[in-house]
Coordinates of C-alpha atoms in Angstrom, one line a residue:
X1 CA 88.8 -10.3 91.2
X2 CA 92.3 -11.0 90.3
X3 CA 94.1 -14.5 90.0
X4 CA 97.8 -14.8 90.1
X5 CA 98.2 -18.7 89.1
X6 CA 98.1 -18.6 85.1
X7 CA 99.4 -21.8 85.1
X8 CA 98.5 -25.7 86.2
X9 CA 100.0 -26.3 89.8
X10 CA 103.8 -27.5 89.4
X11 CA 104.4 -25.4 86.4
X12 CA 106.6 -22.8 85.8
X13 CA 105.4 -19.4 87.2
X14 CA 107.7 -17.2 85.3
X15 CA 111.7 -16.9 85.8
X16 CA 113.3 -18.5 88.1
X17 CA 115.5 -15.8 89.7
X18 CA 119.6 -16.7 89.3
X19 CA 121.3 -18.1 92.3
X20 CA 122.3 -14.3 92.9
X21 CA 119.0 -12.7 93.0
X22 CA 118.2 -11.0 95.9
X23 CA 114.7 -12.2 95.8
X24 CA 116.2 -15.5 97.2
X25 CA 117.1 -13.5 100.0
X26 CA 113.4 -12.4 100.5
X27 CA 111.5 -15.3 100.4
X28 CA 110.8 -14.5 97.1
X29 CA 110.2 -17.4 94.6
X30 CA 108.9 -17.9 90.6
X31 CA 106.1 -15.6 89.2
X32 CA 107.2 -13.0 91.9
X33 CA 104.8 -15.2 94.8
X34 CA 106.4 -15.2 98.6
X35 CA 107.5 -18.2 99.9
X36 CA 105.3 -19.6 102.7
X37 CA 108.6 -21.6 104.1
X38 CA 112.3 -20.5 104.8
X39 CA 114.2 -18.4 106.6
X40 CA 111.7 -15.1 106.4
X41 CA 108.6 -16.8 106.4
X42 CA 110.6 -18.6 110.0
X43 CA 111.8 -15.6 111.1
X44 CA 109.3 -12.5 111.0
X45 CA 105.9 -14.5 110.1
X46 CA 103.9 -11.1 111.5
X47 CA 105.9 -9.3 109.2
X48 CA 104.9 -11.8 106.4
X49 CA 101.9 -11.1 107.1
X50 CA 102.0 -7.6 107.0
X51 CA 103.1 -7.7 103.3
X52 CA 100.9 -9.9 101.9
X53 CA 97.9 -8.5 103.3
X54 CA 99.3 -5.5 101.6
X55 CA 99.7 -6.9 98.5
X56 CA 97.2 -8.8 98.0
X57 CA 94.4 -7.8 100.6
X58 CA 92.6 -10.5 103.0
X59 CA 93.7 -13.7 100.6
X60 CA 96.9 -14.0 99.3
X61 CA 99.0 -16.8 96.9
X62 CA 102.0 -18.0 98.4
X63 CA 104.1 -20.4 97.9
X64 CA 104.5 -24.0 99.9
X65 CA 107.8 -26.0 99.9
X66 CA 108.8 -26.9 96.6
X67 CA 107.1 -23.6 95.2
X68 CA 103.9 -25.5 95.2
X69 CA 101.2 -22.8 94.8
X70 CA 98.3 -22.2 97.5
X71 CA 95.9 -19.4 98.8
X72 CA 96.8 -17.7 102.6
X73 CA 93.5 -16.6 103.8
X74 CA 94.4 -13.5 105.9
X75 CA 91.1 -12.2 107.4
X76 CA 89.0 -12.8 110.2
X77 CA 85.7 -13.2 108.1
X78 CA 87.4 -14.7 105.0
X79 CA 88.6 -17.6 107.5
X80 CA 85.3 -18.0 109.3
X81 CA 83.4 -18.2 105.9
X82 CA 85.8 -20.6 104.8
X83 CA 85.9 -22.8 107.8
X84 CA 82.1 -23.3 108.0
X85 CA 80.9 -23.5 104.2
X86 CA 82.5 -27.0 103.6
X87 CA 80.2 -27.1 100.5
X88 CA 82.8 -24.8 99.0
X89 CA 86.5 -25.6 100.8
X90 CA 86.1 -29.2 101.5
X91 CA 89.1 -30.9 104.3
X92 CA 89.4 -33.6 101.3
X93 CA 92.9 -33.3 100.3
X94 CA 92.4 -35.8 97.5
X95 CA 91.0 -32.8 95.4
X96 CA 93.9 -31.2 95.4
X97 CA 95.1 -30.7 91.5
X98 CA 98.4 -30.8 92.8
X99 CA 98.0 -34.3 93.8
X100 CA 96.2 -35.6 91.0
X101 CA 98.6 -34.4 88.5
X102 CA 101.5 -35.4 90.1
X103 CA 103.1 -32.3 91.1
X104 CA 103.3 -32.8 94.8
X105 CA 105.1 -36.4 95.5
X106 CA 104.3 -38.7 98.0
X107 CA 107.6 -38.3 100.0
X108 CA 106.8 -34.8 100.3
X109 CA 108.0 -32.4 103.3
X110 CA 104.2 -31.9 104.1
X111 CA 102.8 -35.3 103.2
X112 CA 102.4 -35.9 107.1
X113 CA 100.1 -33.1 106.7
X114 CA 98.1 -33.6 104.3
X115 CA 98.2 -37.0 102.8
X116 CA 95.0 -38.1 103.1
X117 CA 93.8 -40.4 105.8
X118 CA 90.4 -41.9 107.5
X119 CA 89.9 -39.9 109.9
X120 CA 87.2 -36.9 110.3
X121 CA 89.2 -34.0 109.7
X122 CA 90.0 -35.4 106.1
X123 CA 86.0 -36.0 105.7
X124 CA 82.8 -33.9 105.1
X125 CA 79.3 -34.8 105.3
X126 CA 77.9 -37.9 106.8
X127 CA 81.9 -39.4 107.3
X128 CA 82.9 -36.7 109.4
X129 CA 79.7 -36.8 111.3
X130 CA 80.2 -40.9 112.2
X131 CA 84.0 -40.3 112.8
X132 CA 83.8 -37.0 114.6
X133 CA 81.0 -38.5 116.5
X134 CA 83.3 -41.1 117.8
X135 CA 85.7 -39.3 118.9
X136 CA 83.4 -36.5 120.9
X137 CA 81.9 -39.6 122.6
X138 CA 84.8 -41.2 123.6
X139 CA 86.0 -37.8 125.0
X140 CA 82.2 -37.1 127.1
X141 CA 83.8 -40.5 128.8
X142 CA 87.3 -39.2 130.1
X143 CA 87.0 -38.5 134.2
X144 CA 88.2 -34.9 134.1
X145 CA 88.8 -35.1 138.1
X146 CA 91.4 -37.7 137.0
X147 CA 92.9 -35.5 134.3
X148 CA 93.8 -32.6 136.4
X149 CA 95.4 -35.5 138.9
X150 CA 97.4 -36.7 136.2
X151 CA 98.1 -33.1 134.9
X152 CA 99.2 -31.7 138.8
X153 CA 101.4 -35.8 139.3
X154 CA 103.3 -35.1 135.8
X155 CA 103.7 -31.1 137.1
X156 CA 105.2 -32.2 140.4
X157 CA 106.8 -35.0 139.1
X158 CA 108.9 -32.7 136.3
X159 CA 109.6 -29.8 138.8
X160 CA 111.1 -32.5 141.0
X161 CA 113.4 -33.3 138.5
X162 CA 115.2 -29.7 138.2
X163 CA 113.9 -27.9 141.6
X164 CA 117.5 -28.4 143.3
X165 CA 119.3 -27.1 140.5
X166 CA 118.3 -23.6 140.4
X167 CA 117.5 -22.9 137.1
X168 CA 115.6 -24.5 133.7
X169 CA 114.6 -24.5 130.3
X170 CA 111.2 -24.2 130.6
X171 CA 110.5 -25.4 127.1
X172 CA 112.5 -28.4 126.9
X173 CA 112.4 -29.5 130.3
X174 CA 108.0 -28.6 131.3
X175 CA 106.5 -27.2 128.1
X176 CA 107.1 -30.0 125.5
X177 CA 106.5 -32.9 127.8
X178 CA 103.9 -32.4 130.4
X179 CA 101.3 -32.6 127.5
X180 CA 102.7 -35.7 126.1
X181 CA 103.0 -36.9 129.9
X182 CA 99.5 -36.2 130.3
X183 CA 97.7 -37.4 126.5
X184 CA 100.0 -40.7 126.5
X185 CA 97.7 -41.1 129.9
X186 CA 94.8 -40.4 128.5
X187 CA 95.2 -42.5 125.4
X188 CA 96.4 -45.3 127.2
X189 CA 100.2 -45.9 126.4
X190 CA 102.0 -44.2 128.8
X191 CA 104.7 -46.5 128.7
X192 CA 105.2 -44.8 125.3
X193 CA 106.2 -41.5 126.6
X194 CA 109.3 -40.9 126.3
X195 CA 112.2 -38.4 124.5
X196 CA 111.5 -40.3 121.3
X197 CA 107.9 -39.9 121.5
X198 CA 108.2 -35.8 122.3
X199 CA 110.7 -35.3 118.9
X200 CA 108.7 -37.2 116.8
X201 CA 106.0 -35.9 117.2
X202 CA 107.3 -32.2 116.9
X203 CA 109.4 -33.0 113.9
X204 CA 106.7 -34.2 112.1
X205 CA 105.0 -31.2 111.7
X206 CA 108.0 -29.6 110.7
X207 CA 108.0 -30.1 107.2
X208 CA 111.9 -32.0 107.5
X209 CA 113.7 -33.9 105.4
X210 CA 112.5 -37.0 108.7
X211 CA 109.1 -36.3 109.1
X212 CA 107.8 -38.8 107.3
X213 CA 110.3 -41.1 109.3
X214 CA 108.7 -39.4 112.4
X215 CA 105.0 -40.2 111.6
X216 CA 106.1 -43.6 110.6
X217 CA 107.5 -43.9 114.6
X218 CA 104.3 -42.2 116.2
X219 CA 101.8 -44.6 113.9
X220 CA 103.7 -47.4 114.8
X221 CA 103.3 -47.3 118.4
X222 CA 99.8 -46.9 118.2
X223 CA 99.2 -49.5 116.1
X224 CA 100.5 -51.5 118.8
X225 CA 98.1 -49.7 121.2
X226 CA 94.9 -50.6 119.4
X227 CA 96.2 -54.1 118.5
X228 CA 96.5 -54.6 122.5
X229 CA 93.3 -53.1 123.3
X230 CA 90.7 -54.9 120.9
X231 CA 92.1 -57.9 122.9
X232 CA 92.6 -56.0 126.7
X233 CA 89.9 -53.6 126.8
X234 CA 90.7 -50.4 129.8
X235 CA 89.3 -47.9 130.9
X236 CA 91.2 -45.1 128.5
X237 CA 90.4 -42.9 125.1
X238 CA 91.7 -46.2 122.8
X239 CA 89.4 -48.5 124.4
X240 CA 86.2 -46.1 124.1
X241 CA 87.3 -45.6 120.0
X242 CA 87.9 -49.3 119.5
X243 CA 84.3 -49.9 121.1
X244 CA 82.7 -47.5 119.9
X245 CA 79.0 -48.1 117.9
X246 CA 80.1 -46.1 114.9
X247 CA 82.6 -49.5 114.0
X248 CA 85.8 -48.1 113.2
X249 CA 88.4 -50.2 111.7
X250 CA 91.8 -50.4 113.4
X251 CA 93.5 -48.0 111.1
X252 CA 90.3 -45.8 111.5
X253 CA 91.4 -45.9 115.0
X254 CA 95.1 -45.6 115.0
X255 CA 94.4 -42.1 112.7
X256 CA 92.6 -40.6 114.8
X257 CA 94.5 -41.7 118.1
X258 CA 97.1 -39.8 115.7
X259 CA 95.5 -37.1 115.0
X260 CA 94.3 -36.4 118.7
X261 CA 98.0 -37.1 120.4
X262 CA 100.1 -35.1 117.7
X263 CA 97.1 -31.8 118.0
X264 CA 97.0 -31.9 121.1
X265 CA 100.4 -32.1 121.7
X266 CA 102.0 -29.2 119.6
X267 CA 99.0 -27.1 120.8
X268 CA 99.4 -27.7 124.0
X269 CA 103.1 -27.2 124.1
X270 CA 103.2 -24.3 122.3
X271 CA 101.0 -22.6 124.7
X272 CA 102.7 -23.4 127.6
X273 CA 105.7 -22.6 126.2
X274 CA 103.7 -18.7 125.1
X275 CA 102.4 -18.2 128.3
X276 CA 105.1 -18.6 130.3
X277 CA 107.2 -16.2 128.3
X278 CA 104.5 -13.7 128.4
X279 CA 104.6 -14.2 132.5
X280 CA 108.4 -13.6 132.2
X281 CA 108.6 -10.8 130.2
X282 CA 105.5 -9.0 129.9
X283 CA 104.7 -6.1 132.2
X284 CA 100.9 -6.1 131.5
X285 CA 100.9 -10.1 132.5
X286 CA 103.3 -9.7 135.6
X287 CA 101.1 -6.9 137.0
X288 CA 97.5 -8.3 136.4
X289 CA 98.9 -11.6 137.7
X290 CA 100.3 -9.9 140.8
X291 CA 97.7 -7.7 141.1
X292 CA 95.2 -10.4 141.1
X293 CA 93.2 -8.8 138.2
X294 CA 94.2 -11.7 135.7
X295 CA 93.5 -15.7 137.0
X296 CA 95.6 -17.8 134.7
X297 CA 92.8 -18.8 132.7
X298 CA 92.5 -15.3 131.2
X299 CA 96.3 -15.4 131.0
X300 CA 96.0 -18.5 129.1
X301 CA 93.2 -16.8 127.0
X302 CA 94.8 -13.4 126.2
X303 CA 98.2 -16.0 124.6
X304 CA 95.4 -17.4 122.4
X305 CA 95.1 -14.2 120.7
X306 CA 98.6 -12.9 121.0
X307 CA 100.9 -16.1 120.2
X308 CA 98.5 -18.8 119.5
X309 CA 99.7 -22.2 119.4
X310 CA 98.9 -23.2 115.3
X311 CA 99.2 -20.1 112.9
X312 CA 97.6 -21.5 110.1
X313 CA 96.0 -25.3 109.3
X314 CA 96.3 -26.8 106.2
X315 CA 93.9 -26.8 104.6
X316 CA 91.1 -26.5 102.6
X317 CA 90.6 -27.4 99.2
X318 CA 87.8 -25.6 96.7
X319 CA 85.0 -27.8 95.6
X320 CA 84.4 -25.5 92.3
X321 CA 85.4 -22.1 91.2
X322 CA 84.7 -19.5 93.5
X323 CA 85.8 -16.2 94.9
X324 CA 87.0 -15.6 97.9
X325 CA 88.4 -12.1 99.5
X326 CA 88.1 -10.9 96.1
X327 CA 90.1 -13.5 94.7
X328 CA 89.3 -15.7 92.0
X329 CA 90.0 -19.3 93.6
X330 CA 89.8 -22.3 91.0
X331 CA 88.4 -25.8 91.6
X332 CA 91.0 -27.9 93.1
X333 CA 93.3 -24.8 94.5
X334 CA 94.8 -25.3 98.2
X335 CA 94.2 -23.1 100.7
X336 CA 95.6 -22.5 104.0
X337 CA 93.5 -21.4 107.2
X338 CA 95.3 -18.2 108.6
X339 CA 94.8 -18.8 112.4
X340 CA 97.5 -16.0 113.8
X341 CA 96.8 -13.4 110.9
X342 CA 93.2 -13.7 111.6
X343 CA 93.8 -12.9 115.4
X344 CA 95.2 -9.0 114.3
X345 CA 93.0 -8.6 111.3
X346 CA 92.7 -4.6 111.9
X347 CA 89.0 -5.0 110.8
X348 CA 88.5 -7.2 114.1
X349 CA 91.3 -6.1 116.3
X350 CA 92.7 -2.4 115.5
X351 CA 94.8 -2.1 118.4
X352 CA 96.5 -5.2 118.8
X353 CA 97.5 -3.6 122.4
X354 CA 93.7 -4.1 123.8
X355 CA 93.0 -6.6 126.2
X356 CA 91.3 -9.2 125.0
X357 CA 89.4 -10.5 128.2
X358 CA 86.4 -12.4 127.8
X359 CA 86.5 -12.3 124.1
X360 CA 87.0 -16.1 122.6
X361 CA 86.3 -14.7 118.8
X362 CA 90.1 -15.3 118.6
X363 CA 91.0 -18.5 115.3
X364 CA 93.0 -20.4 117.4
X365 CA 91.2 -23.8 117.2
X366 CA 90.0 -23.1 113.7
X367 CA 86.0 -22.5 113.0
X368 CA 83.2 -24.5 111.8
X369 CA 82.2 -28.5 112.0
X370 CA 86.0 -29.0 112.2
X371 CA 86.6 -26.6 115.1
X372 CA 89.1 -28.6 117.7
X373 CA 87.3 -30.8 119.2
X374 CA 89.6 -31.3 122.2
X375 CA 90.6 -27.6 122.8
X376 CA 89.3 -27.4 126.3
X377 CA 91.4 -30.2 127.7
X378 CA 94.5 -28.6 125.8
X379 CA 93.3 -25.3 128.0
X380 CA 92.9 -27.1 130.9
X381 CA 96.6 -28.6 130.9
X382 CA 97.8 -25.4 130.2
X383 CA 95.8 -23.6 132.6
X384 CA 96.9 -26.5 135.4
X385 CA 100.1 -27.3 134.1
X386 CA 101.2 -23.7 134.2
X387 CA 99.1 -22.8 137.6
X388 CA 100.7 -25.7 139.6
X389 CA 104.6 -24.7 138.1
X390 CA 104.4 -21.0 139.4
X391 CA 102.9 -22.4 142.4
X392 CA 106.0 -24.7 143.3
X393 CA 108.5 -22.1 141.7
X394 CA 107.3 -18.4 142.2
X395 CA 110.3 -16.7 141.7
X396 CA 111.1 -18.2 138.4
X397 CA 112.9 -15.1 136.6
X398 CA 113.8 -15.1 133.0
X399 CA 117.7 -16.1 133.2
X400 CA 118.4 -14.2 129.8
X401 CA 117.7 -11.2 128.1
X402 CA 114.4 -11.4 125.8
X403 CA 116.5 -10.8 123.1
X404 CA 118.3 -13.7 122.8
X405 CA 115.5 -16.0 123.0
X406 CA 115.1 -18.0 119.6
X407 CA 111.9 -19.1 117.5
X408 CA 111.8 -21.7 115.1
X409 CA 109.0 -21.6 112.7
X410 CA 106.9 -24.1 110.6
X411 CA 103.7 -23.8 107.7
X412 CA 101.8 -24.2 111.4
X413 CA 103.5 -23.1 114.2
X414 CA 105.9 -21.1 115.6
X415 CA 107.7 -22.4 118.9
X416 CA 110.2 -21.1 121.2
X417 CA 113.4 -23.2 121.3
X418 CA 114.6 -22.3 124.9
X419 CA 113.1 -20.6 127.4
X420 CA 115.8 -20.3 130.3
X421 CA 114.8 -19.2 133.9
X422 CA 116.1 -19.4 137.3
X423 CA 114.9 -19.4 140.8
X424 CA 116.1 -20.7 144.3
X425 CA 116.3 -24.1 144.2
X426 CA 114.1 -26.3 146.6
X427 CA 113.3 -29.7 147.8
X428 CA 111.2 -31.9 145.5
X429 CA 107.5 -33.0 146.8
X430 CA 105.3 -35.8 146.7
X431 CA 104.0 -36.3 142.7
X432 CA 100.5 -36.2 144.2
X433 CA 100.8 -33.2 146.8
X434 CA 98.7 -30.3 145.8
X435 CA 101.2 -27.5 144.1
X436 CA 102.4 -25.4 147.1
X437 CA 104.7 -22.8 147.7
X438 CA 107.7 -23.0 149.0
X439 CA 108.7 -21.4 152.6
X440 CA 112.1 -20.4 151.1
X441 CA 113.2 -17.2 149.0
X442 CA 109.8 -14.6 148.8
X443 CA 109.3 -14.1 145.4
X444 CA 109.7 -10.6 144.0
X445 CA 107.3 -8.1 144.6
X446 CA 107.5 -6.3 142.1
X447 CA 105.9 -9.2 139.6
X448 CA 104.7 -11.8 142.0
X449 CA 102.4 -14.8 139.6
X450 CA 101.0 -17.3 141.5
X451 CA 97.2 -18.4 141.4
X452 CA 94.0 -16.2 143.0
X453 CA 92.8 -16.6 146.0
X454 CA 89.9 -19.0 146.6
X455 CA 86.4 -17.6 147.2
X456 CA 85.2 -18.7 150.2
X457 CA 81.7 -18.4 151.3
X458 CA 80.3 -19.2 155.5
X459 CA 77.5 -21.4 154.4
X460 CA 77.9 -23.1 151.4
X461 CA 75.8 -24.6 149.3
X462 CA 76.2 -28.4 149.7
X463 CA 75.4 -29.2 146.3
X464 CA 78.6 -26.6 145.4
X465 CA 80.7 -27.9 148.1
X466 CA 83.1 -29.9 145.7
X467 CA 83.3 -26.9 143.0
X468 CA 84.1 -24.7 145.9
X469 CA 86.9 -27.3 147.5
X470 CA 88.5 -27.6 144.4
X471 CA 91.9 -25.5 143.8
X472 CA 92.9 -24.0 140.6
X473 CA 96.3 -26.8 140.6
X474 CA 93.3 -29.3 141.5
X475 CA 94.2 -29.8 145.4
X476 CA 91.6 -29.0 148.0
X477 CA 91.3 -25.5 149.7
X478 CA 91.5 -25.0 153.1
X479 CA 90.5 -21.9 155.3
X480 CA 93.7 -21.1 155.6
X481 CA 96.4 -20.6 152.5
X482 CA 98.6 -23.3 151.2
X483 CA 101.5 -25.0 153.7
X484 CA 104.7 -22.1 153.6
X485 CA 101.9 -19.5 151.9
X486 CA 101.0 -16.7 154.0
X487 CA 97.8 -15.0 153.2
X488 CA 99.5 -11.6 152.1
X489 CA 101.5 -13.5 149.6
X490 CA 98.4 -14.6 147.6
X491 CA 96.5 -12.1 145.8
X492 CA 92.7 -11.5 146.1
X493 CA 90.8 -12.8 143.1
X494 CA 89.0 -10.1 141.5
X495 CA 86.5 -12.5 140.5
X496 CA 86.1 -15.4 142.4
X497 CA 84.1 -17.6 140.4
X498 CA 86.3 -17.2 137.3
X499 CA 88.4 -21.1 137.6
X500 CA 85.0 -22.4 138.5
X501 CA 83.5 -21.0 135.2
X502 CA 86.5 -22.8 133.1
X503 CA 85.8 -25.8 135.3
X504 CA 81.8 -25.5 134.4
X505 CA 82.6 -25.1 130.9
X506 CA 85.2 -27.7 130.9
X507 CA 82.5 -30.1 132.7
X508 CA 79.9 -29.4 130.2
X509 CA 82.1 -29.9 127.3
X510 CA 83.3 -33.0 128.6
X511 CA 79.8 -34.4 129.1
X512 CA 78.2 -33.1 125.3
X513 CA 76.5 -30.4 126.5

């Protein structure tokens, strides 16, 4: 067992290269430790991660901003054994040495991260228990029949906005807001969505010189929420939280309304935003999509383990001296839950080439008590949101070569900035019409996406009548296809039952079983 840190967190680490150095260059920083931040880590973090598993194996010091030191837990088992023995990595930032002695300051580029706050993913024990239990009650309450309306309204609603113009960014324009369209719903502050709303909650994850301004914008307007609801009660997520037996305070509340909108959000996004470059530019998606051999479900699945929305979580902080991955991890030390490493660990995943179908061992909503709580309704927004935009726009086409699309990169994410396409442009249609095709402009054959098929049966069951009716984009099937769809133009589903198995595992989810 090796340990590189022969110092207290904040002190020096060795030489400081010159201004000169090279190692500046390479993300390099003091006592020879990478730099977890910057333009490498921002620009190649697979090949990041290549090096330090080479160097140092499945755990890895690096370095946060500021050269703050912390551990990068590389492998699939390390990050499993971490994320469910909280006796040993506790979510209790408070015991980070860092903080105590005064070498991370308060106005920090990460303090939105991981200053410490009342909610459950900052607890352990019997305080993440109450709080988590909360928060997984008030979500058994949301009507997930009026989540995928609000999901296919918002879908419609922002393809009406740029269907007569003939081209889109499909990040900035239906990746980063539909989620915030749809959890601003949910919550119970729509009239909060807005521009505003969408950058401050991206930037504030961002590690910028504003994202402490940022938070201070998103906490602000939901203190207003729950101030408005412990005196007007409704019928959304604030409501159940502010009512809920386990007491929470207001700020109790407003943390974790927080914590669910800003998650949820940047998750969300970011996988939209993946799988929609992976229909545009990957073969293997284009023909099982076409091909009917892929529902978008499994698409959404297979960009779990490819480009998952987090790459790592911070974090987890050691309890007592232990050792971890064969390193030798002191009481105190920070450590940083490797969510996209994990997914190609060559011990799990040798040829990062296989599909992936059917296999949910990938990291991407963490592991353990503080799993994501709420990562089936960020898959079923995706899943919808993406189902009912290739359904009005088939024939989207990437409108620029895949090299010249740009990344920007974070401690927990990586995002693309633009993702321009083009299609024919078309008339806009009622918010809540089901997603249809339009009559106009055959999309190509030679990658055709649109949604399966549905399974039809002569007789059936009438206690399945309802699963059976509903559409992936959440309209109602008919014998025959959509309006402007002709029956050739949809593929055959090579298994019919598999939206209705996300739907059943949505629907049991939602209801705590």
């Amino acid at each position: 067992m090796t340990t590189p840190f022969h110092h207290q967190p904040g002190a020096a680490m060795g030489p400081v290269p010159p201004p000169e150095c090279p190692a500046h260059g390479l993300g390099v920083g003091p006592g020879g430790l990478r730099r977890f931040y910057g333009p490498e880590a921002e620009r190649d973090p697979a090949g990041l991660y290549d090096k330090l598993r080479a160097e140092h194996g499945t755990v890895a010091p690096i370095l946060l901003h500021g050269d703050v030191p912390a551990w990068l837990v590389l492998g699939h088992s390390e990050n499993l054994h971490m994320t469910r023995t909280p006796s040993q990595f506790s979510r209790d930032s408070r015991r980070w040495r860092a903080l105590q002695d005064g070498s991370v300051a308060p106005d920090h580029p990460l303090a939105p991260i991981f200053t410490w706050q009342p909610v459950c993913v900052f607890a352990d024990g019997a305080t993440h228990e109450r709080q988590r239990g909360a928060v997984t009650d008030s979500m058994a309450r949301i009507d997930h029949r009026g989540v995928r309306r609000h999901i296919n309204r918002y879908s419609n609603r922002l393809v009406n906005e740029f269907c007569r113009d003939g081209r889109v960014d499909l990040v900035g324009q239906f990746a980063e807001r539909l989620p915030m369209m749809v959890m601003c719903e949910i919550l119970g502050m729509p009239e909060e969505c807005n521009d505003r709303m969408v950058q401050a909650a991206r930037d504030m994850t961002r590690g910028t010189a504003t994202a402490v301004a940022s938070n201070a914008y998103v906490v602000a307007a939901l203190d207003r929420l729950v101030r408005r609801r412990r005196t007007e009660p409704a019928a959304d997520f604030a409501t159940w939280l502010v009512e809920h037996p386990a007491g929470m305070t207001d700020t109790e509340v407003t943390e974790h309304l927080r914590l669910i909108l800003i998650a949820a959000y940047e998750a969300t996004a970011n996988l939209i935003a993946n799988v929609l470059r992976m229909v545009l530019t990957d073969p293997r998606f284009r023909a099982r999509l076409s091909g009917g051999h892929m529902t978008v479900p499994e698409a959404v699945e297979q960009t779990l383990w490819d480009e998952p929305p987090f790459t790592a979580v911070f974090g987890r902080w050691a309890v007592g001296d232990t050792e971890l991955g064969g390193q030798w991890i002191r009481e105190g030390d920070a450590l940083i839950v490797g969510i996209a490493p994990a997914n190609t660990d060559p011990v799990v995943r040798p040829d990062l080439a296989a599909d992936m179908e059917g296999n949910r061992a990938h990291l991407a909503f963490s592991g353990g008590p503080h799993e994501c709580p709420g990562q089936d309704i960020g898959r079923a927004i995706a899943d919808a949101g993406v189902d009912a935009l290739l359904m009005r726009l088939p024939d989207l086409e990437l409108a620029v070569e895949e090299s010249e699309l740009n990344w920007i990169g974070n401690i927990m994410s990586r995002h693309l900035l633009e993702l321009p396409a083009g299609f024919a442009a078309r008339s806009p249609q009622d918010d809540d019409e089901p997603p249809s095709m339009a009559r106009r402009t055959p999309p190509r054959e030679d990658w055709e996406v649109q949604s399966p098929a549905p399974h039809t049966t002569p007789a059936p069951d009438p206690a399945g009548v309802a699963a059976q009716a509903e559409s992936p984009a959440g309209g109602v099937w008919t014998d025959a296809p959509p309006h402007g769809a002709s029956a050739d133009r949809i593929p055959q589903q090579r298994r019919p039952a598999a939206p209705a198995r996300l739907w059943h595992a949505v629907t049991r989810w939602w209801s705590g079983s």
